[in-house]
XYZ file of C-alpha atoms in Angstrom:
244
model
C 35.540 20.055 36.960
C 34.192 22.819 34.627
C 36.636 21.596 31.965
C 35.514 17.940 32.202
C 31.962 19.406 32.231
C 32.724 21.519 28.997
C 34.164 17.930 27.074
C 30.881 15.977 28.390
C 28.558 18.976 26.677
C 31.080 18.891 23.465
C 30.378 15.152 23.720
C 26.684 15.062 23.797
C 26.274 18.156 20.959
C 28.804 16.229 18.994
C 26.233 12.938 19.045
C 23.053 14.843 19.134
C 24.091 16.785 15.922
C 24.944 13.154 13.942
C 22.086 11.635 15.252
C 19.764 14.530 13.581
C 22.025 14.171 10.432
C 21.299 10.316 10.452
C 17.304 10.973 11.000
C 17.532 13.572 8.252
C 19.664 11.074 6.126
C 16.896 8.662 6.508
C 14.153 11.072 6.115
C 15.544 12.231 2.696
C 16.158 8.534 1.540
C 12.568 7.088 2.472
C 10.916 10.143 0.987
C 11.929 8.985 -2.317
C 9.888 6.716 -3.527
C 8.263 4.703 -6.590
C 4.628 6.272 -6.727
C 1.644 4.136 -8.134
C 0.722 4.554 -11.465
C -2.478 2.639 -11.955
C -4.114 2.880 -15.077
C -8.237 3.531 -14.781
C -9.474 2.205 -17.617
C -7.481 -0.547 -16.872
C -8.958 -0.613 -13.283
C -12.603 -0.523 -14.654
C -12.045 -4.089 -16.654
C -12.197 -5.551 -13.100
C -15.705 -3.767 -12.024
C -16.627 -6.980 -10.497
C -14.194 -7.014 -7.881
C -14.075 -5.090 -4.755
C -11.265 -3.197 -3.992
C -10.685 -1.156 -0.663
C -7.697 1.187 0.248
C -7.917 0.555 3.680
C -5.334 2.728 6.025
C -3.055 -0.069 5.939
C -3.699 -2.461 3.310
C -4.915 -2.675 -0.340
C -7.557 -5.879 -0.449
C -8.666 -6.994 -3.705
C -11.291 -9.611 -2.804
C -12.890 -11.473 -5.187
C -15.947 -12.492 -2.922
C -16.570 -16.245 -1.966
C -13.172 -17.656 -1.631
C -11.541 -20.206 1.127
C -7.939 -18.973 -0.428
C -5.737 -16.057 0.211
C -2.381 -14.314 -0.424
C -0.659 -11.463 1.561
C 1.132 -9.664 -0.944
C 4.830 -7.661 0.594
C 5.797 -4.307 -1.729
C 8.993 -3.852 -2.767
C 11.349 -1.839 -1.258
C 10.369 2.106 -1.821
C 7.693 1.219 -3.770
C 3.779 2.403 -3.340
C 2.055 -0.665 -1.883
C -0.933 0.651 -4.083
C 1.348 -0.048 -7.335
C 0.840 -3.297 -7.083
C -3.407 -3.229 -7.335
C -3.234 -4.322 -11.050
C -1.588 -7.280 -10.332
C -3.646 -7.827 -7.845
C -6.498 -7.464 -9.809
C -5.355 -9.861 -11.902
C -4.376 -12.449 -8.898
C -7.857 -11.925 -7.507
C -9.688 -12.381 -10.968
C -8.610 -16.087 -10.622
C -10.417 -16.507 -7.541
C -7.295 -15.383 -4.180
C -8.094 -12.698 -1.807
C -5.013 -10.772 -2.407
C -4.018 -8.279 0.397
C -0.961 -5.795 -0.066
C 0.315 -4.406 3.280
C 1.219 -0.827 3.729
C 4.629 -0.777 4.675
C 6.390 1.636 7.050
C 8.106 3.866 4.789
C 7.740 2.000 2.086
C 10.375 -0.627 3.357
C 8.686 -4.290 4.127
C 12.104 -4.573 6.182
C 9.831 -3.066 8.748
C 6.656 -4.877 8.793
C 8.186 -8.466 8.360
C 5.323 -9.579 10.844
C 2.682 -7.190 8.761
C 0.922 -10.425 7.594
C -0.017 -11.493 11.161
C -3.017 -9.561 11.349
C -4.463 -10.333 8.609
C -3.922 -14.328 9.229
C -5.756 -13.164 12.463
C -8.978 -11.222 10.813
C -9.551 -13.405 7.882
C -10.950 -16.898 9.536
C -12.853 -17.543 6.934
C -9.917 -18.309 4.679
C -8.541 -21.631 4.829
C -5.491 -22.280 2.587
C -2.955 -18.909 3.150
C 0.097 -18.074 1.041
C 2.363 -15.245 1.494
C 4.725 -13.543 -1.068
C 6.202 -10.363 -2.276
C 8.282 -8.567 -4.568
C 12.258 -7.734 -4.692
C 12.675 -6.764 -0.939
C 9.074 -7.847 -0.206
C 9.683 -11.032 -1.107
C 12.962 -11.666 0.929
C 10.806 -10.238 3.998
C 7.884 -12.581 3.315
C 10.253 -15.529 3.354
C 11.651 -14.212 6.826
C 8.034 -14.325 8.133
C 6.856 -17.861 6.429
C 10.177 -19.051 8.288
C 8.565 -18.438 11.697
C 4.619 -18.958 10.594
C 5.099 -22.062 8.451
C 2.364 -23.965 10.356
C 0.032 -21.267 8.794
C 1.301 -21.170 5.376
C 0.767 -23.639 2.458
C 3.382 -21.965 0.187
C 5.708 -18.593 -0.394
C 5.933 -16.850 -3.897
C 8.833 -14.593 -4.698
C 8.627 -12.279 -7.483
C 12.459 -11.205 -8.348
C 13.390 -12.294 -5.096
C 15.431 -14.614 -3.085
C 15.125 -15.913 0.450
C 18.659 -15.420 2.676
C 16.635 -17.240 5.533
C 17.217 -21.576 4.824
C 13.367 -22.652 4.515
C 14.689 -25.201 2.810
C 13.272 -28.302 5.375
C 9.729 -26.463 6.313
C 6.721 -27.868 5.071
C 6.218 -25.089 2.146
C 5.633 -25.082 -1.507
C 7.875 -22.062 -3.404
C 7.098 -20.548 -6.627
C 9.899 -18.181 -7.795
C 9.291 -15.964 -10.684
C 11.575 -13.566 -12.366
C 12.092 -11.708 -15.752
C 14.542 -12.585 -18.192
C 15.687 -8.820 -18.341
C 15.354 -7.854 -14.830
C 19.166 -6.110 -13.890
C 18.113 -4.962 -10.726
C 17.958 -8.424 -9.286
C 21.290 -9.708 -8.192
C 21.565 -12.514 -10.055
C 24.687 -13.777 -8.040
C 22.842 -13.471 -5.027
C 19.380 -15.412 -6.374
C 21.794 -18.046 -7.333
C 23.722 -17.855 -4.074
C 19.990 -18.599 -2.358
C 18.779 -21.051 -4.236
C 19.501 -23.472 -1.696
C 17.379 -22.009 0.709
C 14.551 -23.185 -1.343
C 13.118 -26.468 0.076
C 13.587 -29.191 -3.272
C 10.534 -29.181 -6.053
C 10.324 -25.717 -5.716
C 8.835 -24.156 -9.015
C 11.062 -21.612 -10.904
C 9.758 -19.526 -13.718
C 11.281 -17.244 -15.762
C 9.425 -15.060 -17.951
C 10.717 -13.994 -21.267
C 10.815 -10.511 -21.935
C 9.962 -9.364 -18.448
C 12.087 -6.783 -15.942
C 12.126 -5.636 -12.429
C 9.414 -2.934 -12.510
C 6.884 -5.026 -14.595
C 5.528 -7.158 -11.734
C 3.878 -3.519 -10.481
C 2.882 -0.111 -12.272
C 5.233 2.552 -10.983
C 7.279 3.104 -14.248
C 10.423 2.395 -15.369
C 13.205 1.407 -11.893
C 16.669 3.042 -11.962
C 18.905 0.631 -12.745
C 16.117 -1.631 -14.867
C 16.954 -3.545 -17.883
C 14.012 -3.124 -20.814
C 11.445 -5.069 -21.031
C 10.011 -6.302 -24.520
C 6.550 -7.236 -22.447
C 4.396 -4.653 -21.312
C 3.376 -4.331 -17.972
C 0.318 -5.587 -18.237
C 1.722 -8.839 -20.468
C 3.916 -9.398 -17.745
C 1.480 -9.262 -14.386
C -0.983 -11.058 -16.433
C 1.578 -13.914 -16.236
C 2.762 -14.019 -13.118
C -1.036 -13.308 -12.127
C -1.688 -16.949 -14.038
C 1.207 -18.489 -12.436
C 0.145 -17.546 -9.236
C -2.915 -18.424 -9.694
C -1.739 -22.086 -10.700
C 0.384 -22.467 -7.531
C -2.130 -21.746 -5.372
C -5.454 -23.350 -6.880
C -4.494 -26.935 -8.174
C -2.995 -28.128 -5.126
């Protein structure tokens, strides 16, 4: 009896101690992140519109609009990196909301736009989108929420879930020297995309450009500056969502 009870203990310190490795594993990886890098001055050309760090969401609101986008980070990236294209995406008129993300990984908060659906009645005409990992999570909660959504916009991103019969418009933007993106896989997807879907590639652009948190691991160069580059997208968006 004792020697069965000695194996059980063995046992349970044996799964204890790997399930404190695998917390610390995942405490170590999340804690490495992409920090924001927002430029001031470049904040203050966009005086006119309000921007509030809320606990859990950036909201850039231009004031006055009946349009809005809900905005997913990419994955271990500062939600808050993304305010300049934000800025930018607001400027044209869209109430652009970034969600915090639990440590930094939209993978869990695919349902983060919910809420704000929920506390914005006001708006009328809702898109969602996001960046790299953000992006693929967006598309897994238009897939469900489609009925609430006029379109999805992926920014280096692909969708694994098939939206390809729902009732969405898709806008998919990426830069020509983006080598984070799998490029196998965003072909692989393609046919997720329902047909008409809008694909623009722009020239010069990377991974890292669509935000300001420096330059990604793994990144080709881009012969666009940042600011070149969310300025684009920004106008792109900005297109997809206001002439329809």
């Amino acid at each position: 009896m004792q020697k069965k009870l000695r194996t059980a203990q063995k046992i349970f310190l044996g799964i204890l101690v790997a399930a404190i490795l695998l917390v610390g594993a995942f405490l170590l990886y999340v804690s490495d992140y992409y920090h924001a890098a927002v430029d001031l001055q470049e904040r203050a050309m966009f005086s006119d519109i309000r921007v509030l760090d809320t606990n859990d969401a950036l909201i850039v609101d231009p004031g006055n609009t009946k349009t809005a986008l809900v905005f997913y980070p990419g994955g271990k990236v500062d939600h808050r990196a993304y305010e300049p294209l934000a800025l930018r995406i607001a400027q044209a008129g869209i109430l652009c909301i970034v969600p915090k993300m639990p440590f930094n990984l939209a993978v869990f908060g695919i349902n983060r736009a919910e809420r704000f659906l929920a506390s914005h009645p006001e708006i009328e005409h809702w898109y969602v989108g996001g960046h790299s990992l953000g992006g693929s999570m967006a598309s897994s909660f238009a897939a469900k929420h489609a009925d609430q959504l006029e379109g999805l916009i992926l920014l280096a991103s692909y969708t694994t879930v098939d939206i390809s019969s729902l009732p969405l418009s898709v806008v998919s933007i990426t830069g020509s020297n983006d080598t984070v993106l799998s490029r196998e896989s965003y072909e692989k997807y393609k046919t997720n995309l329902p047909k008409g879907y809008t694909d623009l590639v722009l020239q010069g652009g990377n991974h890292a450009g669509f935000a300001s948190y420096g330059v990604q691991k793994g990144d080709g160069i881009a012969t666009l500056s940042a600011a070149e580059q969310q300025a684009a997208a920004a106008q792109a968006i900005a297109e997809f969502c206001l002439t329809r």
